[in-house]
Amino acid sequence: MTNLLLLLIGVPTAFGLVALLLKRYEIRSVVVVMAALIQAGLAVAFAASVGGSLPWQSGPAPAFLDYIILGLELTIAAAIAIIGARKRRLIPLVLALVQAALAIAGEKWTGGIESERLFVADQISLLLVVLVGLVGGLILFYSSGYMKTYTEEHPEIKDRRRVFACVMLVFLGAMYGLVVANDLRLMLLFWEMTTLASYLLIGYARTQEAQKSAFRALNLNLIGGISFSLAVILLAAKAGTVELDKLQALGKAGGASLAMVLAPAVFLALAGLVKSAQLPFTSWLLGAMVAPTPVSALLHSSTMVKAGVFLLLKLAPVLSGTMPGYLVAFVGAITFLGASFAAVSQRNAKRILALSTVSNLGLIVTCAGIGSYQLVWVAFFLILFHALAKALLFLGTGTVSVGTGSLDVEEMSGLVVSMPRVTLLMIVGISAMFIAPFGMLVSKWAAMEAFINLNSIVSPLMIVILAYGSAVTVLFWTKWLGLLVKIPDPTAPRGLLEAKVTKQEFIAEATLAILTIAACVTFPFVSAHVVEPYLLATYQQAFGLNRGNAFVTVLMVVMTVVVPGLLIFLTRKPAAFSPAYMSGRPQGPGLSFRGSKATEKRVETRNYYLTEFFEEGRILGAGSGIALLLIVIIIGTVLL
Amino acid sequence: MIFRTENLVAIGFVVLGPIIGGLIAGVDRILTARMQGRIGPPLLQPFYDLSKLFSKRIAPVNRLQVPFIVSHLIFVVLTGFLFFEGSDILLIIFVLTLAEVFLVLAAYSTGSPYAAIGAERELLLMTAYEPMIILTLVGLYQAAKSFNFYEILASTTPLILQLPGIYIGLLFILVMKLQKSPFDLATSHHAHQELVKGLTADMGGPVLGLVELAHWYESVYLYAIVFLFFSSSMLAACIGLVATFFFVILIDNVTARVKWQAALASAWIITLVAGAGNLVPFYLITRGH
């Protein structure tokens, strides 16, 4: 199995390097699509082959690996330092040097330690492996179509698609390594690789804005990386190990052994908070939306931010019930609430999606920080459903914005007429994010029940936060949905803007939509066969939906798809349409009325954005302040 | 197939729901009229109105409007069915949100300025009342240790005494949910006002009839939730229900429509003060058994 795993990490990386050498777009495109398919196949094969008896564990690391890891780490630090020096940016230069110094100085404590198990894969790792494989693969496939249009539409941006393809593939390889590494030194290496990769991808366009956002992402994630390094050194110095599973075991044992590993766990958690873009570190993910669509889709769905919550979820058994754990949960809760409030006032589609990601990650962080077995169940499904639906929405938004020439959601008004096929897929994605029977909302409902059953002092506060947050979620998604289904003129020809949609884009989006619905229908099965065994092994307690609720949710998913679908099909050819009410003489079927002297007056409507209540800067500013204070307290509790 | 009483009640709701809902609407109109010094229509007037609506021709504005409205009705009925069938009411209330979303989308789809404003405002009202609904259900759960309608119904202590703040919050948003003044800003019963009919401006004939029907169904289980607060004694339940009903109509008649800012802010503040102010200490006292 170890060989299969090494293939899984190595193959995308190798394909990435090959892509870098191929100059012809057509050939490279074929190679990238092949790589996407092969790595997805490998991911599923690995999950299937180790899935029978989890956790799967590899043997110890070869003796020389230590030096290779150190060498590679220093190479990454050097690369970042050089980037910083060349672009005249002091902060990344300094941070990279600090990281390098920590790597060398840390050898004093970590150098002699040999880890017993280099890799460990449990159900959470495999969830990420499968998501990276399928979602990452589909995003790569999409990018082979999208980047062609992107390059044609943006002649001012230098064509660096070779580097793009290479970095995307290496990114996937690093993600696989990250989610199965048990030796934290190795995980740190992959962690820093994803940081560097996101810098390169966010800065793809090389405009001033892109550069600024890329450096912001780099700086914040380097700080996270330094926190990670400190955690590894602390763990080695205090507990004499660098292995994640041993950290978990010591933490679960409680008492003195928990006290020994709490500080390293907290520093790892901080790294996770940065990577999952929690307040006050949110700005890097919001800035990242300047990148081409496939990058946003990748960062938001299955990679990068999910690496952050993945690590937090792994730490959940350690943090559960501790003061820092509760504080981490509150950072998540504030992020959840703040980001969903801020999303109400946005018109930019990518920004709505980004804030919704931050908000959902906040909820996952809350679940992981409190870490009861029921909340871990919730976090697992939030990760699953969010990855699928958010990838779908980003890819869909990318496709739509090429058609409408804008990222403004108001420009998506009437999209159901001008891009009916893509709109249908977008509706699936949006529905999956907030509508009752679909996964995200089922997870939120389960979170509510989990908080109630928690019987903790924090429960009622979390319930109140969740109640307000989910109400606002309904508001900003339905507003968007409403624009999509608006039909200004029922007699207008359909599909006018759909000509530019490439086959690759549509196939990737349609597959994601099918996966989203499939996940919603099959999740009781996933719960019974994947999540509950994990909870039993980790917490000696399992949570699953009772049969009645599972039945109700699956029934609802089917009904939500079938009822409107069937009705729309049955009424597809009505006799005639009445004009909409205009408070005047309507002029034909479209949205216009006859004014004085028989002039035609067009009617346009715009959505509410409620900026006086939901102003982004104020909300995120206040949230950042509180979150920063909480983080200071978290560090204080473990250091003092 | 085993038939439980719950199933019978749920089927009873589907069959009799419109009759009870229609009668509620009829009494509402008579009471309103009396408050305004009029005699008012006969009790069965809502049924006459509805049958007239259904006798008209369907005139859709676009191809999505009718499917969305029918979906709205189906999901409102389904919510009630599952509610009386004994499903988890917290889960069910999210299904009701879905039903509301269909109604809002039907209004959005027409694109007319009146419907668009109505749709936006209805969404705002949903945002305003939803936190309180969730807190209400959590409060009921915490008191009765169940999300099942019948198990909460069977609780022996009067829930109103344990959850007075939550009851006040519920009363407040009930006015919103039933589209009563001062929160009738998304749609009103009077077509001559500045909104025309807002949310339902582009709906007419049988389509409007379906919306009205859904509204009747909805009012039945909204009042069923109110009933739960008094369920320990039949007499108290009847008095509580009648008083609540009377209060909602009184408020409808003595207040003027507010702006959306006031609706959202007041609902959220009441939710926080009365709702959360009741729930948080109540949870802390009753937790951990």
Coordinates of C-alpha atoms in Angstrom, one line a residue, chain A residues 341 416 434-437 441-442 444-445 448-449 451-461 463-464 466-468 470-472 474-475 478-483 485-488 490 494 548-550 552-553 555-556 559-560 563-564 567-569 571-574 576-583 591 603-614, chain B residues 57-64 66-68 70-71 74-75 78 82 85 87-88 90-92 94-98 101-102 104-106 108-114 116-117 120-121 123-124 126-128 130-132 134-135 138 141-142 145 147 196 201-202 260-262 264-265 267-273 276 279-281 283-284 286-289:
Chain A
F341 CA -23.3 38.6 7.6
V416 CA -32.1 30.8 -16.7
F434 CA -28.5 26.1 2.0
I435 CA -31.8 24.4 1.0
A436 CA -33.4 22.1 3.5
P437 CA -32.9 18.6 2.4
L441 CA -28.4 22.2 5.8
V442 CA -28.7 18.7 7.1
K444 CA -26.3 22.5 10.2
W445 CA -29.4 20.8 11.6
M448 CA -27.9 22.3 16.2
E449 CA -28.9 18.9 17.7
F451 CA -25.0 21.6 20.5
I452 CA -28.2 20.8 22.3
N453 CA -27.0 17.4 23.4
L454 CA -23.6 18.7 24.4
N455 CA -25.0 19.9 27.7
S456 CA -22.1 22.4 28.0
I457 CA -22.1 26.1 29.1
V458 CA -21.2 27.1 25.5
S459 CA -24.2 25.2 24.0
P460 CA -26.9 27.9 24.2
L461 CA -24.5 30.6 22.9
I463 CA -27.2 27.7 19.2
V464 CA -28.0 31.4 19.2
L466 CA -26.1 29.2 14.6
A467 CA -29.7 30.4 14.5
Y468 CA -28.8 33.9 13.3
S470 CA -28.3 30.2 9.1
A471 CA -31.1 32.8 8.8
V472 CA -28.7 35.1 7.0
V474 CA -30.9 31.8 3.5
L475 CA -31.1 35.5 2.7
T478 CA -32.0 33.1 -2.1
K479 CA -31.3 36.6 -3.3
W480 CA -28.8 35.1 -5.8
L481 CA -31.1 32.3 -6.7
G482 CA -33.9 34.8 -7.4
L483 CA -31.7 36.6 -9.9
V485 CA -34.6 32.5 -12.2
K486 CA -35.8 35.9 -13.2
I487 CA -37.4 35.8 -16.6
P488 CA -37.6 39.4 -17.9
P490 CA -40.6 34.8 -21.5
R494 CA -33.0 30.6 -24.9
G548 CA -36.7 8.2 10.5
N549 CA -34.6 11.3 10.0
A550 CA -32.4 9.7 7.4
V552 CA -37.0 12.1 5.7
T553 CA -33.9 13.8 4.4
L555 CA -37.1 11.7 0.7
M556 CA -36.8 15.5 0.7
M559 CA -38.7 15.5 -3.8
T560 CA -36.8 18.7 -4.2
V563 CA -41.3 18.0 -7.8
P564 CA -40.2 21.2 -9.5
L567 CA -43.8 20.4 -12.8
I568 CA -41.6 22.4 -15.1
F569 CA -41.6 19.6 -17.6
T571 CA -46.1 22.9 -18.0
R572 CA -43.4 23.4 -20.6
K573 CA -45.9 24.6 -23.2
P574 CA -48.5 26.8 -21.7
A576 CA -49.9 32.0 -23.6
F577 CA -48.2 34.3 -21.1
S578 CA -49.7 37.3 -19.4
P579 CA -47.5 40.3 -19.1
A580 CA -46.1 41.1 -15.7
Y581 CA -47.9 43.8 -13.7
M582 CA -46.3 47.2 -14.5
S583 CA -48.8 49.6 -13.1
L591 CA -40.5 44.2 -18.8
V603 CA -38.2 48.5 -16.1
E604 CA -35.2 47.3 -14.2
T605 CA -35.0 46.0 -10.7
R606 CA -32.0 45.4 -8.5
N607 CA -31.6 43.4 -5.3
Y608 CA -31.3 44.7 -1.8
Y609 CA -27.8 44.7 -0.4
L610 CA -28.6 46.1 3.0
T611 CA -25.3 47.8 3.5
E612 CA -26.5 49.8 6.4
F613 CA -26.9 46.6 8.4
F614 CA -24.3 44.2 6.8
Chain B
R57 CA -58.4 30.9 -16.1
I58 CA -54.7 30.3 -15.4
A59 CA -52.7 33.1 -16.7
P60 CA -49.0 32.5 -16.0
V61 CA -46.5 35.2 -16.5
N62 CA -43.7 32.8 -17.4
R63 CA -43.0 29.1 -17.4
L64 CA -41.4 28.9 -13.9
V66 CA -46.7 28.0 -11.8
P67 CA -44.3 25.1 -11.1
F68 CA -42.8 27.2 -8.2
V70 CA -47.3 24.4 -6.9
S71 CA -44.0 23.3 -5.3
I74 CA -46.7 20.8 -1.9
F75 CA -43.8 21.5 0.5
L78 CA -45.5 18.1 3.4
L82 CA -44.3 15.4 8.7
E85 CA -46.7 12.6 11.7
S87 CA -41.0 13.8 12.7
D88 CA -38.2 15.9 14.2
L90 CA -36.4 21.1 14.0
L91 CA -35.7 19.3 10.7
I92 CA -39.2 20.0 9.5
F94 CA -36.1 23.8 7.6
V95 CA -38.4 22.1 5.1
L96 CA -40.8 25.0 5.6
T97 CA -38.0 27.3 4.7
L98 CA -37.7 25.5 1.4
V101 CA -38.0 29.9 -0.9
F102 CA -40.2 28.5 -3.7
V104 CA -40.1 33.9 -3.2
L105 CA -38.6 32.4 -6.4
A106 CA -42.0 32.5 -8.0
Y108 CA -38.7 36.8 -8.4
S109 CA -39.2 34.9 -11.7
T110 CA -41.8 37.4 -13.0
G111 CA -39.4 40.3 -12.8
S112 CA -42.1 42.9 -12.3
P113 CA -41.0 45.7 -9.9
Y114 CA -43.8 45.1 -7.4
A116 CA -39.4 42.0 -7.0
I117 CA -39.8 44.3 -4.0
E120 CA -37.0 40.9 -1.4
R121 CA -39.1 42.0 1.5
L123 CA -36.8 37.3 2.2
L124 CA -36.0 39.9 4.7
M126 CA -37.7 35.3 6.6
T127 CA -34.3 36.4 7.8
A128 CA -36.0 38.4 10.6
E130 CA -36.1 32.5 11.4
P131 CA -33.7 32.8 14.4
M132 CA -36.7 33.1 16.7
I134 CA -35.2 28.0 15.8
L135 CA -34.9 29.2 19.4
V138 CA -34.9 24.4 20.9
Y141 CA -37.0 20.6 23.2
Q142 CA -35.1 21.6 26.2
K145 CA -36.6 16.7 25.9
F147 CA -38.4 17.3 19.0
V196 CA -50.0 46.7 -5.1
A201 CA -48.6 41.0 -7.6
D202 CA -48.3 38.8 -10.7
W260 CA -37.9 46.8 6.7
Q261 CA -35.1 48.2 8.9
A262 CA -37.5 48.3 11.8
L264 CA -35.5 43.3 10.9
A265 CA -34.0 45.1 13.8
A267 CA -37.4 41.0 15.4
W268 CA -33.7 40.3 16.0
I269 CA -33.6 42.3 19.2
I270 CA -36.7 40.6 20.6
T271 CA -35.2 37.3 19.6
L272 CA -32.1 38.1 21.4
V273 CA -33.6 39.7 24.5
A276 CA -32.1 34.0 23.9
L279 CA -33.3 30.1 26.4
V280 CA -29.7 30.6 27.7
P281 CA -30.5 30.5 31.4
Y283 CA -30.6 25.7 29.1
L284 CA -28.0 26.2 31.8
T286 CA -31.8 22.2 32.9
R287 CA -28.6 20.9 31.3
G288 CA -26.7 17.7 32.2
H289 CA -29.2 15.1 33.2

